[in-house]
XYZ file of C-alpha atoms in Angstrom:
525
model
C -9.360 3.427 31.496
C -7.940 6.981 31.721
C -4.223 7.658 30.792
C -2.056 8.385 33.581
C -1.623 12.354 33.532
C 2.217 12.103 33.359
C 2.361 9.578 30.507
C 3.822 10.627 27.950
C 2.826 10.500 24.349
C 4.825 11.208 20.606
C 2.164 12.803 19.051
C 2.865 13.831 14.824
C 1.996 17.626 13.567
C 1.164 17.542 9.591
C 2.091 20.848 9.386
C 0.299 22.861 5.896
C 2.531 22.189 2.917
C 2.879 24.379 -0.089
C 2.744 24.214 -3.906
C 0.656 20.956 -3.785
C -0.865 21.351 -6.597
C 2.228 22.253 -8.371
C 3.532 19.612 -7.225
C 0.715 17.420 -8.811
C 1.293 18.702 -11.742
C 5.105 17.562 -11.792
C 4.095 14.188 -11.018
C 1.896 14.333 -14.176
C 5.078 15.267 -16.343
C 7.485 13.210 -15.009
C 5.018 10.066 -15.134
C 3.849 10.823 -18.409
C 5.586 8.770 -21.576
C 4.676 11.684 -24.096
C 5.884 14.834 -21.564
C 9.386 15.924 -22.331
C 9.646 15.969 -18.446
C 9.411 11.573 -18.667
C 11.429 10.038 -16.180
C 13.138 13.413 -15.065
C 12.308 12.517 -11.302
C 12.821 15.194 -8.446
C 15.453 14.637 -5.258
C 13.839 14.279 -1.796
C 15.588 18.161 -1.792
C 13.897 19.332 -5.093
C 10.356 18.557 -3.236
C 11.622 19.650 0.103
C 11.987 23.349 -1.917
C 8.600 22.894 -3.155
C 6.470 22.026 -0.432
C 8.093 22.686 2.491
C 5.803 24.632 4.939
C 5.840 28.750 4.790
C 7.878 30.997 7.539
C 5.121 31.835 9.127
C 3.558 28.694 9.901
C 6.457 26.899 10.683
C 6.787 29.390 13.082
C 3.618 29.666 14.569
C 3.438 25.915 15.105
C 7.143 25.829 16.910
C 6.052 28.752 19.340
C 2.668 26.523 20.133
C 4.314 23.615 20.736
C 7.174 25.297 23.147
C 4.371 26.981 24.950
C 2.232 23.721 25.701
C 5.563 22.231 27.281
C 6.278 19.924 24.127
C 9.841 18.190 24.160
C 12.476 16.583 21.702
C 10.612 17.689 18.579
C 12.008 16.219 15.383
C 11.181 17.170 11.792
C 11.652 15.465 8.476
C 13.782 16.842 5.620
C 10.387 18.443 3.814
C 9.624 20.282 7.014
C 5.968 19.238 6.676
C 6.241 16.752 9.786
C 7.165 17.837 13.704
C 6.929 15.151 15.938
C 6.910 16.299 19.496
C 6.675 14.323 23.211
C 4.492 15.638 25.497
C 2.796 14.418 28.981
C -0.863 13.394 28.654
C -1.679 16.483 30.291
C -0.174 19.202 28.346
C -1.557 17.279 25.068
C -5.006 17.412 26.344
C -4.779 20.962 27.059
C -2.803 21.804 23.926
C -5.624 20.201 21.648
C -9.144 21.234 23.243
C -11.439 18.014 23.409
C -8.937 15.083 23.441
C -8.975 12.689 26.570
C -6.458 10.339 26.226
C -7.391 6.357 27.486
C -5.688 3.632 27.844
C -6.607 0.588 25.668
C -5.451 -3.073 25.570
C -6.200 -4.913 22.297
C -5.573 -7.363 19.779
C -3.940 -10.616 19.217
C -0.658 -9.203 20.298
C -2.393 -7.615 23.527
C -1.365 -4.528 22.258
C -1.312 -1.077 24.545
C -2.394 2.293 23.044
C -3.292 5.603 24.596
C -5.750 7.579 22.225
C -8.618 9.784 22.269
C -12.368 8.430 21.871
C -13.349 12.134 21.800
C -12.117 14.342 18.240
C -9.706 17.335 19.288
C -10.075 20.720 17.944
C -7.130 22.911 16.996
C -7.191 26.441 17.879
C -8.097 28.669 15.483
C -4.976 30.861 15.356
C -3.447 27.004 14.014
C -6.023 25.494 11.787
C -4.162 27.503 8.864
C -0.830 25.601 9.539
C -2.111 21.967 10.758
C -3.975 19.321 8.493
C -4.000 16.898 11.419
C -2.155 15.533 14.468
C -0.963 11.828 13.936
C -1.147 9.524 16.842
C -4.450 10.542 18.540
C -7.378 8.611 17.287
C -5.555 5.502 15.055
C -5.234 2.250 16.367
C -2.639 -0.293 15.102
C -4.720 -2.188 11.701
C -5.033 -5.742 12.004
C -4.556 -8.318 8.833
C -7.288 -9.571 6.623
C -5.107 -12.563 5.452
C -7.161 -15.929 5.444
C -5.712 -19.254 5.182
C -8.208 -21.063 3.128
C -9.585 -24.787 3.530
C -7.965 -26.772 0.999
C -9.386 -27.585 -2.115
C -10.687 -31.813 -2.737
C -7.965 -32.675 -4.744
C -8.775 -34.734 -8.157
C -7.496 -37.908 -8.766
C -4.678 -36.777 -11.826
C -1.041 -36.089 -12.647
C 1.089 -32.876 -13.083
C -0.835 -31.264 -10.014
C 0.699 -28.255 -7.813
C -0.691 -28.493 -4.561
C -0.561 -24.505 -4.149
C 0.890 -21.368 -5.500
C 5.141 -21.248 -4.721
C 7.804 -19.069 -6.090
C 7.921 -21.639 -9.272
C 4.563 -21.542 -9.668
C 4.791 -17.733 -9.751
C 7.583 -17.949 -12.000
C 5.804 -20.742 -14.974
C 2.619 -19.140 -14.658
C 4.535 -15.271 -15.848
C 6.228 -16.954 -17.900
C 9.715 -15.921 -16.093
C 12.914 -18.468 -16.852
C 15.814 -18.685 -14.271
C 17.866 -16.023 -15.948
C 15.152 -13.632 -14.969
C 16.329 -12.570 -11.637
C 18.659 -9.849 -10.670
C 22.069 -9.212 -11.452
C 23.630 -8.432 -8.847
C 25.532 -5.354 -10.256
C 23.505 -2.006 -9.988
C 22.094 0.120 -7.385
C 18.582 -1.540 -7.500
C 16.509 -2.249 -4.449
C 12.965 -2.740 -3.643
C 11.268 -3.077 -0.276
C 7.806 -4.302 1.275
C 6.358 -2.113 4.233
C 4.414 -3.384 7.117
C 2.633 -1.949 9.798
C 0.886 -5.006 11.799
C 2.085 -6.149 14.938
C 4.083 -8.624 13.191
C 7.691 -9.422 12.684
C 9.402 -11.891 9.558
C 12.457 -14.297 10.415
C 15.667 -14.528 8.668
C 15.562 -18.160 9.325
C 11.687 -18.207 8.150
C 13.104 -16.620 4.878
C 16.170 -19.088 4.554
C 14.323 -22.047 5.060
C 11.389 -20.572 2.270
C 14.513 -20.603 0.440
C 15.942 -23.689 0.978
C 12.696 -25.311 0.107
C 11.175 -23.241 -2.932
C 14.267 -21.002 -4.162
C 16.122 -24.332 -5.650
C 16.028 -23.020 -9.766
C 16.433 -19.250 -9.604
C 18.611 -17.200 -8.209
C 17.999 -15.371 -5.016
C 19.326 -13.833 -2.026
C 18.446 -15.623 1.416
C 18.635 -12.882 3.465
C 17.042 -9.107 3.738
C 19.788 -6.240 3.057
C 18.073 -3.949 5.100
C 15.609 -3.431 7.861
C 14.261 0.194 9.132
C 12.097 -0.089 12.404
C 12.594 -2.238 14.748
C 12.653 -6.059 14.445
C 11.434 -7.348 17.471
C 11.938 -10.599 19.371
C 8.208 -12.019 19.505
C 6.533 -14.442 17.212
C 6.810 -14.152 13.094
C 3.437 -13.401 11.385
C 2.294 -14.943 8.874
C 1.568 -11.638 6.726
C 5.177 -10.522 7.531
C 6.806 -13.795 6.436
C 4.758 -13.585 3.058
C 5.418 -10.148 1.962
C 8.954 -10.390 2.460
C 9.089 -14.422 0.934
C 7.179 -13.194 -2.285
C 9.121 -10.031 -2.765
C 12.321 -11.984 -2.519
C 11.439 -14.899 -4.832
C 9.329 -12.753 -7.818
C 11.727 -9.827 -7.388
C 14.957 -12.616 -7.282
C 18.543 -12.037 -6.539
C 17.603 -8.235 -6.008
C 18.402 -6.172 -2.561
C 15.307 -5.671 -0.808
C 14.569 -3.189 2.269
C 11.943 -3.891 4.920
C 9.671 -1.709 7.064
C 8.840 -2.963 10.207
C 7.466 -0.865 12.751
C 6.472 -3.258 15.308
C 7.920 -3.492 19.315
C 7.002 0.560 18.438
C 6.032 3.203 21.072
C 2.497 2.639 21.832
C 1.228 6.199 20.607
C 2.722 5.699 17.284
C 0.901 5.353 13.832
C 2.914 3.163 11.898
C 1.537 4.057 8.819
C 2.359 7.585 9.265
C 5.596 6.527 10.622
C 6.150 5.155 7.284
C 5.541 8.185 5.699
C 7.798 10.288 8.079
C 10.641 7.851 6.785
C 9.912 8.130 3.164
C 10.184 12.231 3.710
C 13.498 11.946 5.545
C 15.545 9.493 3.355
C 16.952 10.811 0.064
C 18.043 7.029 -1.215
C 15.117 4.913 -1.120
C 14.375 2.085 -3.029
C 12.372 2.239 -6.279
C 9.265 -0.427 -5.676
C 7.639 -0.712 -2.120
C 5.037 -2.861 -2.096
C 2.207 -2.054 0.941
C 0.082 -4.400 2.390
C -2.302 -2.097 4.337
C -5.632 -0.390 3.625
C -8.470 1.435 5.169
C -11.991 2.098 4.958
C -12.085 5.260 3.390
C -15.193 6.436 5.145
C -13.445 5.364 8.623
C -10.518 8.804 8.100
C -11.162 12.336 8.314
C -11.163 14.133 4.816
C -8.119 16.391 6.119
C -6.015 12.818 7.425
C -6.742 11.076 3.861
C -5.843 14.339 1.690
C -2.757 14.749 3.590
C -1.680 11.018 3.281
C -2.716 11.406 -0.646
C -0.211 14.915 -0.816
C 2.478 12.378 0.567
C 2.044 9.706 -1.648
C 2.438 12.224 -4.403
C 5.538 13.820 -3.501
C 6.859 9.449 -3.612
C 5.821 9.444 -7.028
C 7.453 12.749 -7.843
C 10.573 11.377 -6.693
C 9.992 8.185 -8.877
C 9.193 5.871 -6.803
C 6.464 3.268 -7.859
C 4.419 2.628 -4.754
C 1.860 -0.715 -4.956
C -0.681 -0.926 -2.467
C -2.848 -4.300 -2.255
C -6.775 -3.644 -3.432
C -8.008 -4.948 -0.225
C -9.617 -8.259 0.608
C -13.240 -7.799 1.138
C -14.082 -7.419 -2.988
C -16.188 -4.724 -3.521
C -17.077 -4.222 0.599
C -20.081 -3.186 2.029
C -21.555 -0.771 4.771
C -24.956 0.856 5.034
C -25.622 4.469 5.103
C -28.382 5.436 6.511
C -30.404 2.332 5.950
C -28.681 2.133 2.437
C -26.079 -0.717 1.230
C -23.646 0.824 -0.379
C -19.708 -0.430 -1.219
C -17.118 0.431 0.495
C -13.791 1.728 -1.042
C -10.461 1.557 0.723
C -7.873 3.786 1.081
C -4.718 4.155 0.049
C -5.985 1.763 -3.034
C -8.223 4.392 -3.597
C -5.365 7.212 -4.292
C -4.968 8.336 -7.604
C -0.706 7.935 -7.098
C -0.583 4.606 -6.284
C -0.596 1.316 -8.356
C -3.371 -0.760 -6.838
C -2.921 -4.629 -7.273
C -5.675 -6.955 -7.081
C -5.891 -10.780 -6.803
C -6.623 -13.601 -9.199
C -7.188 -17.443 -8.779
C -6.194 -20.364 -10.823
C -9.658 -21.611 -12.985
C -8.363 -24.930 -11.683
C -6.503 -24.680 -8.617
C -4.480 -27.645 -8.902
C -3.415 -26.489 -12.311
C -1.302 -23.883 -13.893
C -4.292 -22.585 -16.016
C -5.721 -19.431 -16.937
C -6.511 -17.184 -13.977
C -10.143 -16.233 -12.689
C -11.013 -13.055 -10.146
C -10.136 -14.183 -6.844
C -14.395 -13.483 -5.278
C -12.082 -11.624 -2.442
C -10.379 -9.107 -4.710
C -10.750 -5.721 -3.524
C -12.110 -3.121 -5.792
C -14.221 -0.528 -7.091
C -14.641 3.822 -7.364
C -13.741 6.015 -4.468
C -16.015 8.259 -2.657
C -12.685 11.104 -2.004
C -10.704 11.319 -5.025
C -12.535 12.223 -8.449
C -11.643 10.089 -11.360
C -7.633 10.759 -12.539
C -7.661 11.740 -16.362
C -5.228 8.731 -16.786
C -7.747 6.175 -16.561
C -11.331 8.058 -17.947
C -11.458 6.272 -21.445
C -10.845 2.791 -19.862
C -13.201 3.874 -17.072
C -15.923 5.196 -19.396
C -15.433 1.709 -21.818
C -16.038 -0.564 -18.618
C -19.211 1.204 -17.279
C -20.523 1.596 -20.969
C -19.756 -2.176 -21.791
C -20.364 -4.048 -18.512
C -23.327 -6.570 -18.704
C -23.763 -7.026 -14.930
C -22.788 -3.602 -13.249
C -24.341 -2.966 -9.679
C -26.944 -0.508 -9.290
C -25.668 3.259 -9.626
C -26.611 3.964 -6.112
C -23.834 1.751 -4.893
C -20.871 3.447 -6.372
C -19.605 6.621 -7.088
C -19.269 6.506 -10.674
C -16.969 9.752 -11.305
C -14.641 8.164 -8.530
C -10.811 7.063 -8.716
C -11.579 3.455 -9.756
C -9.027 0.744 -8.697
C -7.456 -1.878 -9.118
C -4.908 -0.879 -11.363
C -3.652 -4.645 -12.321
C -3.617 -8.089 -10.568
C -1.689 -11.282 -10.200
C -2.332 -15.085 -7.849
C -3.792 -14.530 -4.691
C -4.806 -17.887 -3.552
C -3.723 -20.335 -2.117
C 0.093 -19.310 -1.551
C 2.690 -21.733 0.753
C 4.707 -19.289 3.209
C 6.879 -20.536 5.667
C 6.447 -18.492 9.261
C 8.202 -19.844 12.824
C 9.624 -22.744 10.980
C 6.439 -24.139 9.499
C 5.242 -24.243 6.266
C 1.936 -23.454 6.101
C -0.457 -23.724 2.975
C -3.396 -21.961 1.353
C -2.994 -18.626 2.570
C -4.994 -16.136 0.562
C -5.189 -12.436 0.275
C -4.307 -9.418 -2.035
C -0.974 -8.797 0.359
C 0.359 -11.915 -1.589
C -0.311 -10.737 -5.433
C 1.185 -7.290 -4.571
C 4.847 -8.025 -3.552
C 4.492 -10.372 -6.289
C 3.886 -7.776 -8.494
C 6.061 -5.214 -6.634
C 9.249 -7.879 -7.537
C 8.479 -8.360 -11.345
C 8.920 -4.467 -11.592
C 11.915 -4.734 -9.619
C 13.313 -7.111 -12.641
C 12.204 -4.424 -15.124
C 14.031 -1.554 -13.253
C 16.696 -4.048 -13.281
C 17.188 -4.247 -17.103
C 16.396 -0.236 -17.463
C 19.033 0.655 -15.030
C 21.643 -1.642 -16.941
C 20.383 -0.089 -19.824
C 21.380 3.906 -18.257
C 16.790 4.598 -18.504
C 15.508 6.038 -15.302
C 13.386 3.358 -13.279
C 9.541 2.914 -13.817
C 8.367 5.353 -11.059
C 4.457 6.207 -10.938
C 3.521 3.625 -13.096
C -0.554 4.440 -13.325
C -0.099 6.713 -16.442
C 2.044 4.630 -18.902
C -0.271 1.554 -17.835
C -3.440 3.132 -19.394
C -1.779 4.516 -22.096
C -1.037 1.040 -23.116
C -3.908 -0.709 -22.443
C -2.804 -3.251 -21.003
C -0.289 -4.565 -23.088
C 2.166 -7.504 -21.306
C -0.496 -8.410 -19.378
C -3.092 -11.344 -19.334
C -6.578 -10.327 -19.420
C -8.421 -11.556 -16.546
C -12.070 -12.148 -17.985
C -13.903 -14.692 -15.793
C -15.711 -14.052 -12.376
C -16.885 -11.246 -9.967
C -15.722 -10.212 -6.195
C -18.101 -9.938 -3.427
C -20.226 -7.626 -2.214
C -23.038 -6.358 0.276
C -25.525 -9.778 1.144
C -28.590 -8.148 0.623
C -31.383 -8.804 -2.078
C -30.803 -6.480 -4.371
C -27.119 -7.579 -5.544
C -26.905 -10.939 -3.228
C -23.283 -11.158 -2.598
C -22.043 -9.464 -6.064
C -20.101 -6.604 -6.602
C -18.520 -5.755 -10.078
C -17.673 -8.782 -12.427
C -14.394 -9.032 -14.688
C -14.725 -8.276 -18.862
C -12.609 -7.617 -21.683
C -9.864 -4.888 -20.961
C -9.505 -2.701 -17.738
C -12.542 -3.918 -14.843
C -12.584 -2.465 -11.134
C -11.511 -6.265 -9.966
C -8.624 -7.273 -11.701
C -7.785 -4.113 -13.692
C -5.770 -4.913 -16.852
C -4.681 -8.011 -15.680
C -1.868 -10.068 -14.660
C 1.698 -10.188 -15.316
C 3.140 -11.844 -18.237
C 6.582 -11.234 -17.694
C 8.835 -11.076 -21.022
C 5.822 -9.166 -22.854
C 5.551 -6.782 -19.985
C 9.614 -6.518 -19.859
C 9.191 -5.889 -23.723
C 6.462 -2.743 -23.508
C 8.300 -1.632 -20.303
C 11.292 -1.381 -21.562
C 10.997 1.455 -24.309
C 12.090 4.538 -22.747
């Protein structure tokens, strides 16, 4: 139905930033092992200086806004953000095309006004605006799946499902390998479904899987809102996993649910990062995208601000996605179907492995749901072009060329267990639940415990991980070799997409964790 004329919205200007690709080009010195610049990260205020938006359109964007009526605008510490309320009225004449509606969806019944219809920006502004948040975006929704259980075999010294001491034998992490409760190290796991986590869910995960490390039982820190409803699952398991790989180490979550209905929380997200000079230094991100479902000017934007996060040193993991290689057809062709923000360049993409026996701490397989594969925005980062180039040169089963964009950012970056995880939401302990959003805050916590060490030892933490990772090819982790994700079901690749090999592959990237050999190469400065 049609907004109510008087509603009002928060809508979120990306105003033009500048210096990007100078900016780009810090990232690559600070990030890089062999630059002299290694682990010299900027302050929130060094990349304020550099990007912040010019006079003029700072200006020109202010005067627009006061003109169309807009209220109680706040900025960010970069300057690049203004976020503005405004009626539905004056937004639909301040943007020419927009007509707001009223929608009702989702699990959670949740209420959004947006536009159907694309806006256009007048032309004296398209210099200073890449895009206006809180228009078209509705609230994602969670590909988690809680699996039928496997037929359990008739033998002895079985886990029935992955728990924090399964994690911790299979990485080969003892029970001094958990935080020591003396520096300044935090981590924290970001989530933007309608979904809230429990202290008490988190205590009682505690209670019943936390018994040989040690860990801390409750979250130091949550930014959002925390709202009263129901926990969800997703929520529960990000924050469980982060806790219990990432042990005994504060940990920060983002919640933005109970939000204003016009909001994007993903972008909120972002706004935060830009306006908070002490941040913790892993967030692990359980959200994604179909990159062909965001306008180019939306996903270069999002990419710029993911950028400035790893200028600042802050490792950002972002799960590969759950639908393996994905599929959609363009104009009566199958092609696969990348997803963004695994697809950026500055990111550390983590997809998800199995147990060959699932009852069994064995040698991990691909996970067939492990999202993966070459992106169809961002050309391929020099980084990762010889392990790239070995993969596609080597490969004996790679898809048809038509199907991928071979000169693409390819992702994952790494991997760890995605099936089959126990997670304890509104008092219950639930099993089997699958889904790259439980490998990454996995992950996410094992680099906490490296920052851990490095920051006892006075060496800056990890930050942008991507280009010491390919420069050591792999090293401290365990090959993942066996298996391929899925794909489009059509006859021409039935169901495949791209199979595991020997070193780097677009489904499980180097591999998973193993802990003290990954401490050991992590831990030269």
């Amino acid at each position: 139905m049609t907004a109510d004329e008087r509603k009002e919205l928060s809508l979120t200007f990306a105003l033009r930033q500048q210096n990007v690709k100078r900016l780009s080009e810090l990232v690559q010195a600070v990030s890089d092992p062999g630059s002299p610049h290694y682990g010299k990260y900027l302050t929130l205020e060094d990349v304020a200086e550099l990007v912040r938006p010019s006079p003029l359109t700072l200006h020109t964007v202010q005067k627009w806004l006061l003109a169309a009526g807009a209220r109680n605008c706040h900025s960010v510490t970069t300057q690049d953000f203004l976020t503005c309320w405004l009626s539905v009225r004056q937004a639909e004449l301040l943007l020419p095309g927009a007509e707001f509606h009223h929608y009702v969806g989702g699990p959670a019944e949740t209420h959004a006004v947006r536009s159907p219809h694309p806006y256009r920006l007048p032309k004296a502004l398209a210099p200073h605006v890449d895009f206006v948040g809180g228009l078209h975006r509705f609230p994602p929704t969670s590909t988690l799946r809680q699996r039928p259980e496997p037929q359990v075999p008739g033998t002895v010294g079985l886990h029935l499902g992955v728990t924090p001491s399964v994690i911790r034998k299979r990485y080969n992490l003892t029970a001094q390998d958990v935080g020591s409760g003396t520096t300044n190290n935090s981590q924290a796991c970001a989530q933007f479904l309608e979904q809230y986590f429990h202290d008490s869910d988190l205590a009682e995960f505690m209670r019943l899987f936390g018994g040989d490390f040690a860990h801390q039982a409750s979250v130091a820190r949550v930014v959002g809102q925390q709202g009263r409803g129901r926990a969800g699952i997703e929520a529960s398991l990000d924050v469980e996993y982060l806790m219990s790989a990432g042990a005994n180490i504060s940990t920060w979550v983002y919640s933005s649910p109970g939000r204003h209905e016009s909001q994007e929380p993903f972008l909120q997200w972002l706004l935060l990062l830009s306006n908070e000079s002490a941040l913790p230094y892993v967030h692990t991100v359980s959200y994604g995208d179909d990159e062909d479902s965001l306008s180019s000017t939306y996903i270069q934007r999002v990419n710029t601000e993911l950028m400035k996060a790893a200028a600042r040193g802050l490792t950002l993991l972002f799960a590969s996605g759950d639908s393996g290689a994905g599929c959609w057809s363009v104009s009566g062709r199958h092609q696969f179907r990348p997803s963004f923000p695994a697809s950026s360049p500055y990111v550390t993409t983590v997809g998800g492995t199995s147990f060959q026996n699932p009852f069994r701490i064995t040698d991990e397989v691909v996970d067939y749901i492990s999202g993966g594969g070459f992106s169809n925005v961002f050309p391929q980062p020099s980084y990762q072009e010889e392990a790239v180039t070995r993969y596609l040169s080597s490969s004996p089963h790679l898809p048809p060329s038509s199907y991928f964009n071979a000169s693409g950012r390819a992702y994952p970056d790494v991997a760890a267990l995605s099936d089959g995880y126990w997670v304890v939401s509104n008092h219950v302990p639930i099993p089997w639940v699958s889904g790259t959003s439980a490998s990454t805050p996995v992950f996410g916590g094992l680099l906490s415990l490296i920052n851990e060490h490095r920051i006892l030892r006075g060496l800056p933490p990890l930050g942008f991980l991507n280009p010491r990772l390919y420069q050591q090819r792999g090293a401290g982790l365990f090959d993942v070799t066996r298996g391929c994700h899925e794909s489009c079901l059509n006859e021409e690749v039935e169901g495949q997409g791209f199979c595991s090999g020997p070193g780097w592959d677009p489904v499980t990237g180097w591999g998973t964790p193993n802990f003290p050999a990954l401490l050991k190469t992590l831990m030269n400065p």
